mmCIF file with all atom_site columns, C-alpha atoms in Angstrom:
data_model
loop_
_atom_site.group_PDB
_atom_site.id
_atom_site.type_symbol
_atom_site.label_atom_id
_atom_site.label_alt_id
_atom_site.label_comp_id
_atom_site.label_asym_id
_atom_site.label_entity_id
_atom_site.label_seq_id
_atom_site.pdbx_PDB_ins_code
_atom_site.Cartn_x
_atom_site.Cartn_y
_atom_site.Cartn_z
_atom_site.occupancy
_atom_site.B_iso_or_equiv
_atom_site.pdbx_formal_charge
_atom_site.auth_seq_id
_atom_site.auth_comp_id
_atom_site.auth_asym_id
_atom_site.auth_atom_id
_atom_site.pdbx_PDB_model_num
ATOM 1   C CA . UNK A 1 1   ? 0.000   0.000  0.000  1.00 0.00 ? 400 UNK A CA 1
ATOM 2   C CA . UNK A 1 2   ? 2.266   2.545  -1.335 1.00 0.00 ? 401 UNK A CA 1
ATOM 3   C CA . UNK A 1 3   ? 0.160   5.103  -3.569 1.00 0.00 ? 402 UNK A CA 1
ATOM 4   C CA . UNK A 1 4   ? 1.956   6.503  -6.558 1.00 0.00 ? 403 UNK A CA 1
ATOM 5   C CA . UNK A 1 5   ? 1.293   9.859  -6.813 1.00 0.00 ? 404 UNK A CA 1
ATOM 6   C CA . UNK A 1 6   ? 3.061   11.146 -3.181 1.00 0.00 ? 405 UNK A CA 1
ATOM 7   C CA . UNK A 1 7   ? 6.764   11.405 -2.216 1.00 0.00 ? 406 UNK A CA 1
ATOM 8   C CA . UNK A 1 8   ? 8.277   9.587  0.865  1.00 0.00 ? 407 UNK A CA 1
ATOM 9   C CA . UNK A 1 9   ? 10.924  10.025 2.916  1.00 0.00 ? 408 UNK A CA 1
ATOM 10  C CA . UNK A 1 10  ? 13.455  7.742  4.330  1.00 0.00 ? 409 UNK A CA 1
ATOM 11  C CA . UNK A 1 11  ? 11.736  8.338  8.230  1.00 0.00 ? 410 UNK A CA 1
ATOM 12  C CA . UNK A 1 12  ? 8.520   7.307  6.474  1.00 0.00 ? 411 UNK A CA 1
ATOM 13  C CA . UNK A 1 13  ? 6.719   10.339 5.982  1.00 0.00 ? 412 UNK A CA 1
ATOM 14  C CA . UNK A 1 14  ? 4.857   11.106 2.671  1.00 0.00 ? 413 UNK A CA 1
ATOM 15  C CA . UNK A 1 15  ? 3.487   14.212 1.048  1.00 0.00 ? 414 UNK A CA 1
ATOM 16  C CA . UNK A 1 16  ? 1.036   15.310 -1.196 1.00 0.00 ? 415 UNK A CA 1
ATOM 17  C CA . UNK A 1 17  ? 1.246   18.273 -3.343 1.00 0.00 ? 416 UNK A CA 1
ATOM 18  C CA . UNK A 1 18  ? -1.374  20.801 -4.399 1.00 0.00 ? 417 UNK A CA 1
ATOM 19  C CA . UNK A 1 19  ? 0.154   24.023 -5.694 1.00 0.00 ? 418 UNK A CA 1
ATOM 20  C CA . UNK A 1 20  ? 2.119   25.128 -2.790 1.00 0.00 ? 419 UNK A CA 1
ATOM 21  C CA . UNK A 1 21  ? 0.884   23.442 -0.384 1.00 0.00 ? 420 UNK A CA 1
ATOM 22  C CA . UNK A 1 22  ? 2.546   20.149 1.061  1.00 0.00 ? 421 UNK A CA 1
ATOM 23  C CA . UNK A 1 23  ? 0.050   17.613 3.093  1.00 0.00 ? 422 UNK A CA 1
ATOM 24  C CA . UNK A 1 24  ? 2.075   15.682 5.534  1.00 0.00 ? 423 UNK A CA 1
ATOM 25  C CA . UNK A 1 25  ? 1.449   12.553 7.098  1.00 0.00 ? 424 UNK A CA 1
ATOM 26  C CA . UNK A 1 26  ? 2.986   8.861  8.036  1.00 0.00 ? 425 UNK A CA 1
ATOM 27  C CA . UNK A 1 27  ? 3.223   5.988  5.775  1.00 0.00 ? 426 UNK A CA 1
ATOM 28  C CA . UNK A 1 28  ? 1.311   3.086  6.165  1.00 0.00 ? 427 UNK A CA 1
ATOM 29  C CA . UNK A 1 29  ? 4.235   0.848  6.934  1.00 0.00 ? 428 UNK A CA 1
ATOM 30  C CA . UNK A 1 30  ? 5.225   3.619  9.689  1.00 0.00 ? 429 UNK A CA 1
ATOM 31  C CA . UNK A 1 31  ? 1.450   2.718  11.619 1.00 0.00 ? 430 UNK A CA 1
ATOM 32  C CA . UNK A 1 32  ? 1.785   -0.991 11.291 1.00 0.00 ? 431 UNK A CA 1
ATOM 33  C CA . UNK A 1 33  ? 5.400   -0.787 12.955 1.00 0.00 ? 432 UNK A CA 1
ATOM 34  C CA . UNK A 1 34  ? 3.913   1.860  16.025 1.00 0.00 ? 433 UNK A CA 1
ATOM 35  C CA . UNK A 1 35  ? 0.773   -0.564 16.658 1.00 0.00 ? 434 UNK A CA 1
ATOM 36  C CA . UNK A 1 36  ? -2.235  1.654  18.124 1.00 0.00 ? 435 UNK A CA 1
ATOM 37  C CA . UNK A 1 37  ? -1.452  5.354  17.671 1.00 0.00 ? 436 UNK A CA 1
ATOM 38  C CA . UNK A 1 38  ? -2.943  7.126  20.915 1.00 0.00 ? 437 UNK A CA 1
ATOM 39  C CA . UNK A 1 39  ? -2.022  10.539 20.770 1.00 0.00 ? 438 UNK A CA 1
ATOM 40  C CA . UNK A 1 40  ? -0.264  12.748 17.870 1.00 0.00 ? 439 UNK A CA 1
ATOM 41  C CA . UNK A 1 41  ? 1.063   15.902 18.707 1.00 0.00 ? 440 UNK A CA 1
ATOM 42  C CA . UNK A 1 42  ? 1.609   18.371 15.623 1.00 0.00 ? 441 UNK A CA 1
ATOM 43  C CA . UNK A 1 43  ? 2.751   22.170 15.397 1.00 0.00 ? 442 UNK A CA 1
ATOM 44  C CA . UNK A 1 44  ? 0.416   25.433 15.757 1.00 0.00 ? 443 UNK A CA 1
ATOM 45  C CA . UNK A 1 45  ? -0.346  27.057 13.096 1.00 0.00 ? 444 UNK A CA 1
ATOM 46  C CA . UNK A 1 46  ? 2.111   29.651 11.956 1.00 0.00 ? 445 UNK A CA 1
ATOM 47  C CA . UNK A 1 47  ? 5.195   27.479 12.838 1.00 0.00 ? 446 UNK A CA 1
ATOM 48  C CA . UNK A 1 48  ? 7.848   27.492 10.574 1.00 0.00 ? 447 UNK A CA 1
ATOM 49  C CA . UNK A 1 49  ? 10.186  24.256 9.483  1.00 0.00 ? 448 UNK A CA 1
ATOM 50  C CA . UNK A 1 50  ? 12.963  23.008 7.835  1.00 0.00 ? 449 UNK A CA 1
ATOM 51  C CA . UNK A 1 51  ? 13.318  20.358 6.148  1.00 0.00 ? 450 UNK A CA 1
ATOM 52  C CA . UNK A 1 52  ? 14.379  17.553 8.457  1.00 0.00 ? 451 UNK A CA 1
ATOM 53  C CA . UNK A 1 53  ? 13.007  19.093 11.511 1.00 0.00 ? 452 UNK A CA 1
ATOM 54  C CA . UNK A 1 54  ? 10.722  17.335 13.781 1.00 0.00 ? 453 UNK A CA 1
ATOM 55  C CA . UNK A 1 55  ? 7.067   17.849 12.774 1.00 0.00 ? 454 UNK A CA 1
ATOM 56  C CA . UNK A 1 56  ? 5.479   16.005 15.382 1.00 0.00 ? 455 UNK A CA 1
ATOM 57  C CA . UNK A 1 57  ? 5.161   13.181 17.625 1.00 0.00 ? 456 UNK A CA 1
ATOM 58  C CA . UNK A 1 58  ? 3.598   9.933  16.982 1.00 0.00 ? 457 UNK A CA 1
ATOM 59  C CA . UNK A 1 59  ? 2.337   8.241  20.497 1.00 0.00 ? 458 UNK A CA 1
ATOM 60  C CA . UNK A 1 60  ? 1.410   4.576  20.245 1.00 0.00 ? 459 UNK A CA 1
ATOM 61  C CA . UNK A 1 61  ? 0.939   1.704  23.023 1.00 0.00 ? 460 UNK A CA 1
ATOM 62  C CA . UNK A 1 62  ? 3.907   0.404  21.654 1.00 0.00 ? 461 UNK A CA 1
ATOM 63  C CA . UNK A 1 63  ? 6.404   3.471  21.397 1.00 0.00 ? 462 UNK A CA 1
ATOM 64  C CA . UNK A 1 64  ? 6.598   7.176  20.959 1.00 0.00 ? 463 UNK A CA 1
ATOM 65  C CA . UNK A 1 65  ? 8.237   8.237  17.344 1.00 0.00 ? 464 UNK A CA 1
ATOM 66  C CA . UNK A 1 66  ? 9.014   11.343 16.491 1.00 0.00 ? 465 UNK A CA 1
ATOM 67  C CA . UNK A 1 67  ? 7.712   13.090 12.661 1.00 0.00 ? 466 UNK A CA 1
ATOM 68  C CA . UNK A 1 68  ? 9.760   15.062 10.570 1.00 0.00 ? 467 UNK A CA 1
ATOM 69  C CA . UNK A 1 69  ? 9.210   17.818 7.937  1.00 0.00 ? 468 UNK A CA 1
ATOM 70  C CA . UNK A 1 70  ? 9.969   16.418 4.425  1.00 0.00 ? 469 UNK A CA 1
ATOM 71  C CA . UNK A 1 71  ? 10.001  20.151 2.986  1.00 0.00 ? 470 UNK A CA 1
ATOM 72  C CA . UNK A 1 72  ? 10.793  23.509 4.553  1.00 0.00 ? 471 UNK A CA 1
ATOM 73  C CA . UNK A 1 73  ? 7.436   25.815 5.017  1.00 0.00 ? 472 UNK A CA 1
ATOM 74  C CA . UNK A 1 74  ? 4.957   27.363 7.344  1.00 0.00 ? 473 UNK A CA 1
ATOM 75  C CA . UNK A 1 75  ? 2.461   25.098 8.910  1.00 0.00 ? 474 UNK A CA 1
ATOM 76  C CA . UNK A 1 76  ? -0.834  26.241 7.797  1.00 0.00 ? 475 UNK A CA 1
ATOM 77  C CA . UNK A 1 77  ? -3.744  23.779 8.695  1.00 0.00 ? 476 UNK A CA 1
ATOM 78  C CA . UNK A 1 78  ? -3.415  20.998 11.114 1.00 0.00 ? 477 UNK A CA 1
ATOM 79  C CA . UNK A 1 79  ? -5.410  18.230 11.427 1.00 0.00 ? 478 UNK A CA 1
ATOM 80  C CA . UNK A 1 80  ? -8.483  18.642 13.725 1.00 0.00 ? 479 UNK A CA 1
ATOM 81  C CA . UNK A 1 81  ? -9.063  14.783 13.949 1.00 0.00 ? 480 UNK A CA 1
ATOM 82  C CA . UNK A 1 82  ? -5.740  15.021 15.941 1.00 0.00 ? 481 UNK A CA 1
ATOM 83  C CA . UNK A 1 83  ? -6.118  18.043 18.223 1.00 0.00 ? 482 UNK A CA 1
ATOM 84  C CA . UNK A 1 84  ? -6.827  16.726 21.720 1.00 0.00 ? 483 UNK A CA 1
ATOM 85  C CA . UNK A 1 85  ? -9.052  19.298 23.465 1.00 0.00 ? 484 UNK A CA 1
ATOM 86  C CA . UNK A 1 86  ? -11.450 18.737 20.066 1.00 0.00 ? 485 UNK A CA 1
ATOM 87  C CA . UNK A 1 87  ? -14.579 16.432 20.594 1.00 0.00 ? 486 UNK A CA 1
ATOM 88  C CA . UNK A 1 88  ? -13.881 15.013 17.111 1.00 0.00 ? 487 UNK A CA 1
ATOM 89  C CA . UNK A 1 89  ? -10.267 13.717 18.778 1.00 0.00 ? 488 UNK A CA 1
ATOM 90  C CA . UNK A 1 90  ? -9.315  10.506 16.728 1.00 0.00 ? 489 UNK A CA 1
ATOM 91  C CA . UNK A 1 91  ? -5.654  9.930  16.565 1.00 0.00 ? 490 UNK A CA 1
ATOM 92  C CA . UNK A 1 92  ? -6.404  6.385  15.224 1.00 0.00 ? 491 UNK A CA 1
ATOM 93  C CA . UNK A 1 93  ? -7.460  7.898  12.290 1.00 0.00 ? 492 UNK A CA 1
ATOM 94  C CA . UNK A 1 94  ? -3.835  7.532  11.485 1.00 0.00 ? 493 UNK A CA 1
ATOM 95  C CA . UNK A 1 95  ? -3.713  4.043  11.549 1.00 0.00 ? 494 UNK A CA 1
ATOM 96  C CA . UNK A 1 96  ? -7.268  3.303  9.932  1.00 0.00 ? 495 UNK A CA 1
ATOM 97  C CA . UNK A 1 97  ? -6.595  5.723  6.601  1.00 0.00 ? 496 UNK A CA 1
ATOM 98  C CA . UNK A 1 98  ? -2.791  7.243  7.077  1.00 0.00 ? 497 UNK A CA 1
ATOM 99  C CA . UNK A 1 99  ? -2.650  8.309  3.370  1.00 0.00 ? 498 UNK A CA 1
ATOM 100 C CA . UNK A 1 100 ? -6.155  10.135 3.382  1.00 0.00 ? 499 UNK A CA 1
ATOM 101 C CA . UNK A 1 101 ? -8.326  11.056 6.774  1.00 0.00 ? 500 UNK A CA 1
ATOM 102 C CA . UNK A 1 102 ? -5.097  10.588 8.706  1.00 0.00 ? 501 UNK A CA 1
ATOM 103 C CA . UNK A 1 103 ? -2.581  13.634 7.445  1.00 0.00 ? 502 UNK A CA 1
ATOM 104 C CA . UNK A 1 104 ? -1.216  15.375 10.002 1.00 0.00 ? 503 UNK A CA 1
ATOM 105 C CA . UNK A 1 105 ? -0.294  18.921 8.598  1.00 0.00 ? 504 UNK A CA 1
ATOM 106 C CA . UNK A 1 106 ? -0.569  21.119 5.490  1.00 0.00 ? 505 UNK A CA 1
ATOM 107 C CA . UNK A 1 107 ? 2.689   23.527 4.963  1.00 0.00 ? 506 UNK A CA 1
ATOM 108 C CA . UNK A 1 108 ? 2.813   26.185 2.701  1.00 0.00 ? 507 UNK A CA 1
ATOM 109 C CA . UNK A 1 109 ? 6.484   25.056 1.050  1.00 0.00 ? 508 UNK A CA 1
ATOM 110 C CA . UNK A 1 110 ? 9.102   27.636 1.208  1.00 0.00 ? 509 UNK A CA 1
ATOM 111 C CA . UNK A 1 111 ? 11.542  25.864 -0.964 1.00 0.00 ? 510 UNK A CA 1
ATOM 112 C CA . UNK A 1 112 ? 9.296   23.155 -3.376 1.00 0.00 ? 511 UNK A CA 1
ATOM 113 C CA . UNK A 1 113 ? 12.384  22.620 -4.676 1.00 0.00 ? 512 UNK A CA 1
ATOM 114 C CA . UNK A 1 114 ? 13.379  20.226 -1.954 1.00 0.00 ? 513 UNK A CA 1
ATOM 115 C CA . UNK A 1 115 ? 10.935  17.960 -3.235 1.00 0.00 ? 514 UNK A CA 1
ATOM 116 C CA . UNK A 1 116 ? 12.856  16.940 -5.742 1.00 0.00 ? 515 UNK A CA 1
ATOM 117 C CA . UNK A 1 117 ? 15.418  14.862 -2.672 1.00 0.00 ? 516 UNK A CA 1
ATOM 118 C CA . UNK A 1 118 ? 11.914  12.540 -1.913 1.00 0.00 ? 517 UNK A CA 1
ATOM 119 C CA . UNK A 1 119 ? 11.781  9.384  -2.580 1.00 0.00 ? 518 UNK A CA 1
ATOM 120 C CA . UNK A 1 120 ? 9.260   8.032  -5.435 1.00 0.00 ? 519 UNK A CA 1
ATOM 121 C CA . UNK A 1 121 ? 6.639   5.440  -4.421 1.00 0.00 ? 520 UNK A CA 1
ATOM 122 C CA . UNK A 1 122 ? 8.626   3.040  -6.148 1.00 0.00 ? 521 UNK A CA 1
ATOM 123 C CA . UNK A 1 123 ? 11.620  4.132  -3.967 1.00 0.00 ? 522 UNK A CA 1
ATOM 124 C CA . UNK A 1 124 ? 10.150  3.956  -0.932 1.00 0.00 ? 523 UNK A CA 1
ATOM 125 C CA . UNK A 1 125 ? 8.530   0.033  -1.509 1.00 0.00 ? 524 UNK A CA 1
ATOM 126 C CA . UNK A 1 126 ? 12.739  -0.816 -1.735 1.00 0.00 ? 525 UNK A CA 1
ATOM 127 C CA . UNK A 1 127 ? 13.248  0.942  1.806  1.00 0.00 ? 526 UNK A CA 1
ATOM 128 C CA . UNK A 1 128 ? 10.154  -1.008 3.494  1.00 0.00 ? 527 UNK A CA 1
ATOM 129 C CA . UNK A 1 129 ? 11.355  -4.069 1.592  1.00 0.00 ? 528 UNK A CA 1
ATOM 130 C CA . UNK A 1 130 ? 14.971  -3.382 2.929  1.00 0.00 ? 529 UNK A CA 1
ATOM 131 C CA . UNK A 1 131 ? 13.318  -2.711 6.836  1.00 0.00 ? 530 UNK A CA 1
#
């Protein structure tokens, strides 16, 4: 379960690209290896990151992992299925649809160009093989 049309990292995050925006999240193999994700904790709005920086933190029963940026930008939405204090709260979302429902953030890229260092689905499915 490795969709074509996003780019991967290494630390198994993927995006997807609309214009200049970047939607972040964690791969499917990333969720299988945590088990059941409990709590996600992502950046406020407004906070800038560079490439390689942690994003986040992935909480499961099994470990706590930390997420990080794949491009350089401003975060501009987060997801409210993972803010805690919102009655919609469902951090399993992550594990139950991690390349749809489950993103994380949405950055506004600063340097798009950095996209061009990602891995390509086909990429990726050699680093999960190699895992």
């Amino acid at each position: 379960m490795i969709p074509n049309d996003l780019k991967y990292t290494n630390d198994h995050e993927w995006v997807r690209v609309n214009g200049d925006i970047a939607e972040v999240g964690i791969t499917h193999f990333a969720q299988e290896q945590l088990g059941d994700i409990v709590f996600v904790e992502v950046p406020a709005v407004g906070t800038a990151v560079a490439a390689k920086d942690r994003l986040g933190v992935v909480e499961s029963v099994k470990t706590v992992s930390d997420v990080f940026a794949p491009v350089s930008g401003e975060v501009v939405e987060i997801n409210p299925l993972l803010v805690e204090d919102n009655d919609d709260f469902q951090p399993e979302i992550v594990n139950s649809d991690p390349f749809g429902e489950g993103w994380m953030v949405r950055l506004r890229m600063s340097k798009p160009e950095e996209l061009s260092g990602l891995l390509s689905a086909e990429d990726y499915k050699i680093v999960t093989e190699e895992a």
